[in-house]
CSV table of C-alpha atoms in Angstrom, one decimal:
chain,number,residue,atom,x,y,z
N,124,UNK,CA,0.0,0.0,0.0
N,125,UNK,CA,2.9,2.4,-0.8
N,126,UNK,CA,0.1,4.3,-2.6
N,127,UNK,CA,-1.7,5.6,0.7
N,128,UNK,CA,-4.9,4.8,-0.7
N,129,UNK,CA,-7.4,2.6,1.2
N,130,UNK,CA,-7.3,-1.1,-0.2
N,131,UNK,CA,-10.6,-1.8,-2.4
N,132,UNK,CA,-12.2,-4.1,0.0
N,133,UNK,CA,-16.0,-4.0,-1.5
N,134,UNK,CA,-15.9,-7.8,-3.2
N,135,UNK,CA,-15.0,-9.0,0.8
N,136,UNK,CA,-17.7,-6.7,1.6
N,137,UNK,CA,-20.7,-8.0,-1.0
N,138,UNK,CA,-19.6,-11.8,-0.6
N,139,UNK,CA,-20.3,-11.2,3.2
N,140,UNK,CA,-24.1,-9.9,2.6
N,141,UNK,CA,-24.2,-12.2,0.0
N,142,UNK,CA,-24.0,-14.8,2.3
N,143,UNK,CA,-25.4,-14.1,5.8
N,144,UNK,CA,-28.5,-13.1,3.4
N,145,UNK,CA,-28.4,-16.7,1.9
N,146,UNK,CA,-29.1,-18.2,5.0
N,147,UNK,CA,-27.0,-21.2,3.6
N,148,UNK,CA,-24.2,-21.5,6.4
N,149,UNK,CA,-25.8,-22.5,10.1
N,150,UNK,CA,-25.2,-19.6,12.4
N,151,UNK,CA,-23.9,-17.1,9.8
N,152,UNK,CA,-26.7,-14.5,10.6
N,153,UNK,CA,-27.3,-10.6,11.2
N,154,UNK,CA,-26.9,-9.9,14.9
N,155,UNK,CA,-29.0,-6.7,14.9
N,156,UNK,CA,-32.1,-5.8,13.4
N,157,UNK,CA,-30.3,-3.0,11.5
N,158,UNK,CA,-28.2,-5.5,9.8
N,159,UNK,CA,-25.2,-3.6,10.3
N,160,UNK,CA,-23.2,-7.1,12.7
N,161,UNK,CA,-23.3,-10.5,11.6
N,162,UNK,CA,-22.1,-13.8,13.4
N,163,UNK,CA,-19.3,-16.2,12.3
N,164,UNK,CA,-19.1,-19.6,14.1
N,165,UNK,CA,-16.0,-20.0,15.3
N,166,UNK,CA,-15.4,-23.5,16.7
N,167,UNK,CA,-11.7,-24.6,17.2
N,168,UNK,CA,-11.0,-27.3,14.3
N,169,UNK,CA,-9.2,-29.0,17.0
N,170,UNK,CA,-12.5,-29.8,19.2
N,171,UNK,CA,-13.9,-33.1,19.4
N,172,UNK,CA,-17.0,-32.2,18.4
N,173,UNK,CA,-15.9,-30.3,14.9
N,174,UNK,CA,-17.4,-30.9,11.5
N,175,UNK,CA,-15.6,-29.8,8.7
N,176,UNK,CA,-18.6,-29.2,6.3
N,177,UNK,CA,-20.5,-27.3,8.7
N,178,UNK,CA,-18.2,-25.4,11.3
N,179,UNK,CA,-15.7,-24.8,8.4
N,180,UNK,CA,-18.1,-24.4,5.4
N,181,UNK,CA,-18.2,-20.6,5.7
N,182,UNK,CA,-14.4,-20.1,5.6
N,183,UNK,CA,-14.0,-22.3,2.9
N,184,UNK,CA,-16.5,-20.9,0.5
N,185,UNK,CA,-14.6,-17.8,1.1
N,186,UNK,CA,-11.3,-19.9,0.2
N,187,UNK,CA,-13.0,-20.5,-2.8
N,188,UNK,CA,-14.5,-17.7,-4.1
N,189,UNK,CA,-10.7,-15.7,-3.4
N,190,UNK,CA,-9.5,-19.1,-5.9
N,191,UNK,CA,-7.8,-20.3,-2.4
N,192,UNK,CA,-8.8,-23.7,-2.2
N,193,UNK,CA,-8.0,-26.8,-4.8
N,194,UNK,CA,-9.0,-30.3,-3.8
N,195,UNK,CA,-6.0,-31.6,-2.3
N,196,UNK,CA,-4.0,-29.1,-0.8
N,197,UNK,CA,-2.8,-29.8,2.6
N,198,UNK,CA,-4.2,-26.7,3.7
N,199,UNK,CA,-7.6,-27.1,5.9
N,200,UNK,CA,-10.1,-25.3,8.1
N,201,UNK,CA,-7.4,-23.1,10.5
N,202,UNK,CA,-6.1,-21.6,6.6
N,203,UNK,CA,-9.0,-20.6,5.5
N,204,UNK,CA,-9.9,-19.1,8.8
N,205,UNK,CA,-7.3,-17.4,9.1
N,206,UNK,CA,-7.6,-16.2,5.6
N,207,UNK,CA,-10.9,-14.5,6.3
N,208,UNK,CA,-10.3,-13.5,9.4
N,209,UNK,CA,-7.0,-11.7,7.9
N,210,UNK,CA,-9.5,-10.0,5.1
N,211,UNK,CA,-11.8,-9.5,7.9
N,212,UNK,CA,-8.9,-7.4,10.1
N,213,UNK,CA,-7.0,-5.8,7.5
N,214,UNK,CA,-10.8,-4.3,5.8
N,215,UNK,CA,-11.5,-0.7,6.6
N,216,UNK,CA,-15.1,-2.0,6.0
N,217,UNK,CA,-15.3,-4.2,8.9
N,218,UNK,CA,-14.6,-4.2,12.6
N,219,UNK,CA,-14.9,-7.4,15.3
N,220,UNK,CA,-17.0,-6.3,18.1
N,221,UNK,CA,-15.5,-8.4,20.7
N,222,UNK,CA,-18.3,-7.5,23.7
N,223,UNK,CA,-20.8,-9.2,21.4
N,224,UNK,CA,-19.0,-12.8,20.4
N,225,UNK,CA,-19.3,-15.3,22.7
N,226,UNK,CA,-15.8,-18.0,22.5
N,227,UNK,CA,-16.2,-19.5,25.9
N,228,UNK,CA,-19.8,-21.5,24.8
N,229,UNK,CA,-20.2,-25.2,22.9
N,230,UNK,CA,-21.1,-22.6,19.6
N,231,UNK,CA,-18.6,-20.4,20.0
N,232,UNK,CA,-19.0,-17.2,16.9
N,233,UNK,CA,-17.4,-13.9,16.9
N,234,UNK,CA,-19.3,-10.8,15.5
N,235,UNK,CA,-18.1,-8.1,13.0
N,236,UNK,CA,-20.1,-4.6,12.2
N,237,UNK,CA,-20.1,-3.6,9.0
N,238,UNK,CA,-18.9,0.3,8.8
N,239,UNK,CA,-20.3,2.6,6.7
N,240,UNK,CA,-18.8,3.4,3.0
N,241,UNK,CA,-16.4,5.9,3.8
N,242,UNK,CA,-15.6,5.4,7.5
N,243,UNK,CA,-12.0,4.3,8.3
N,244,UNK,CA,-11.5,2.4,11.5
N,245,UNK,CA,-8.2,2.6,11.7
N,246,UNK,CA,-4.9,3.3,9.9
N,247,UNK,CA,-3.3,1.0,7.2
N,248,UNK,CA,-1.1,-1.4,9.0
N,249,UNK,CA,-2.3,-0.7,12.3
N,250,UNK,CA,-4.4,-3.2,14.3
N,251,UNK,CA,-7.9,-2.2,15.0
N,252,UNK,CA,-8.5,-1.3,18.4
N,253,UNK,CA,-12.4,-2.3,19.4
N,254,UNK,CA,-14.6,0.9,20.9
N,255,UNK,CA,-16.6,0.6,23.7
N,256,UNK,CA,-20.1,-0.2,23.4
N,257,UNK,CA,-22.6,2.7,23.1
N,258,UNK,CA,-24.4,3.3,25.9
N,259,UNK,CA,-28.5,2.4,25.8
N,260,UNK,CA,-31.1,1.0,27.6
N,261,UNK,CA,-31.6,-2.9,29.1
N,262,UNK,CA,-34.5,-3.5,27.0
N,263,UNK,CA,-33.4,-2.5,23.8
N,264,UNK,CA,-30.9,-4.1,23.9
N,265,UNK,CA,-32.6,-6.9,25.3
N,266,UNK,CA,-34.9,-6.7,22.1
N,267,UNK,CA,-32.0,-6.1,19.6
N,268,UNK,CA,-31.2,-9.4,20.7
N,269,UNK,CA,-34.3,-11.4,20.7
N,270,UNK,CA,-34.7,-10.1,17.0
N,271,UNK,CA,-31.1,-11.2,16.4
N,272,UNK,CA,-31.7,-14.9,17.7
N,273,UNK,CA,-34.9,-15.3,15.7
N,274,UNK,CA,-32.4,-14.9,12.3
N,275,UNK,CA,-30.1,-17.7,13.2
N,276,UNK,CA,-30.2,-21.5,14.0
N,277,UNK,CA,-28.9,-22.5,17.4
N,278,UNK,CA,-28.1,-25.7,19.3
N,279,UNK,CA,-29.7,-26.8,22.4
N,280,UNK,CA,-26.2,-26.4,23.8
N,281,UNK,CA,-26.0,-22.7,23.1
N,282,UNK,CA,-29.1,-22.5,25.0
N,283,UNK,CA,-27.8,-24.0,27.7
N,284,UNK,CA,-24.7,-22.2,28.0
N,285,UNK,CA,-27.0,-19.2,27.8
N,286,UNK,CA,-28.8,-19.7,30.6
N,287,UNK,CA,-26.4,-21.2,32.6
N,288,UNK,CA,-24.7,-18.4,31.9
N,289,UNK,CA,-27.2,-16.2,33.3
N,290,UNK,CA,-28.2,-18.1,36.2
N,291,UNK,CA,-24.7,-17.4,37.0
N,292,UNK,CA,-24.4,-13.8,36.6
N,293,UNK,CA,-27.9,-13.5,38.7
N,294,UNK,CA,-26.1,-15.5,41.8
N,295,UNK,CA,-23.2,-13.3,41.5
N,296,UNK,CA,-25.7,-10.3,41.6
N,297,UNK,CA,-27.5,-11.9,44.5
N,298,UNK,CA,-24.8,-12.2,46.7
N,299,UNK,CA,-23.6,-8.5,46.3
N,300,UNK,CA,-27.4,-7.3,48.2
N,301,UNK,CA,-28.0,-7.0,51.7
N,302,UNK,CA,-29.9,-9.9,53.0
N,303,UNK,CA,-33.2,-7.4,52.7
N,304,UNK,CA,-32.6,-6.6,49.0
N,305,UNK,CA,-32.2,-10.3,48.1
N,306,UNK,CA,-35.8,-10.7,49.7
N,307,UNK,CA,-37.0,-8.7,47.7
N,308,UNK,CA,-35.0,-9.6,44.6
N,309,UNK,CA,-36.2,-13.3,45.6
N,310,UNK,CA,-40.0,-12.6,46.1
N,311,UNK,CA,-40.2,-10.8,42.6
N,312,UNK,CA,-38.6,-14.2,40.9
């Protein structure tokens, strides 16, 4: 980039839409109603409980469509991962929101935004630093991502770790309250 022009990204850009519009790779989905994030699985290859043509298929169609991929090559699911995540990174088109993945779950999947046409998020060569989350209310959030989870296909074990997740959060709540304010808290449950 000795140029100092921004790299053309906008074929990364329409083959994303392209496909978390298609609906044709489980849990590739829009994570707001705006459609402005989407969600990438992202299971480890090396997990037990890894399939290749569905936790991988998403990387690899990108492998394909960049003319990556030929049947044969050594190279598997972590290459062409790391390919898009690399295109994903190095686009001043996209940015990871890291507050709204979830890696620590049996479905783990990180979410990007995409930035408007024109916005830079950072400078060429530079790593992207995440910004905070905007500040806005419990429940719209809360409906953000009801809408969000209605747009993508889920496992009972994402459920799970859901809740489990925020059975634990409440206890941890719980036990920062007075003994009178988890009576209360307790009786409204």
């Amino acid at each position: 980039m000795a140029s100092g022009r921004a790299r053309c990204t906008r074929k990364l850009r329409n083959w994303v839409v392209e496909q978390v519009e298609s609906g044709q790779f489980p849990g590739v989905c829009w994570d707001d109603t705006a459609k402005t994030m989407f969600r990438i699985p992202w299971k480890h290859a090396g997990k037990q409980d890894f399939r290749e043509d569905q936790d991988a298929a998403f990387f690899k169609a990108w492998a394909i469509f960049k003319g990556k991929y030929k049947e044969g090559d050594t190279g598997g699911p972590a290459v062409w991962k790391t390919r898009l995540r690399c295109a994903l990174n190095k686009s001043s088109e996209f940015k990871e929101v890291p507050e709204r993945g979830r890696m620590d779950v049996a479905e783990p999947y990180k979410v990007y935004q995409l930035l408007p046409p024109g916005i830079v998020s950072g400078q060429p060569g530079t790593q992207k630093v995440p910004s905070k989350r905007q500040h806005s209310s419990v429940s719209s959030e809360r409906k953000e991502e009801e809408d969000a989870m209605q747009n993508c296909t889920l496992s009972p074990s994402v459920l799970q770790d859901s809740l489990n997740n925020m059975e634990q959060a409440f206890a941890r709540y719980l036990l920062e309250q007075t003994p009178e304010q988890q009576a209360a808290i307790l009786s409204l449950v």
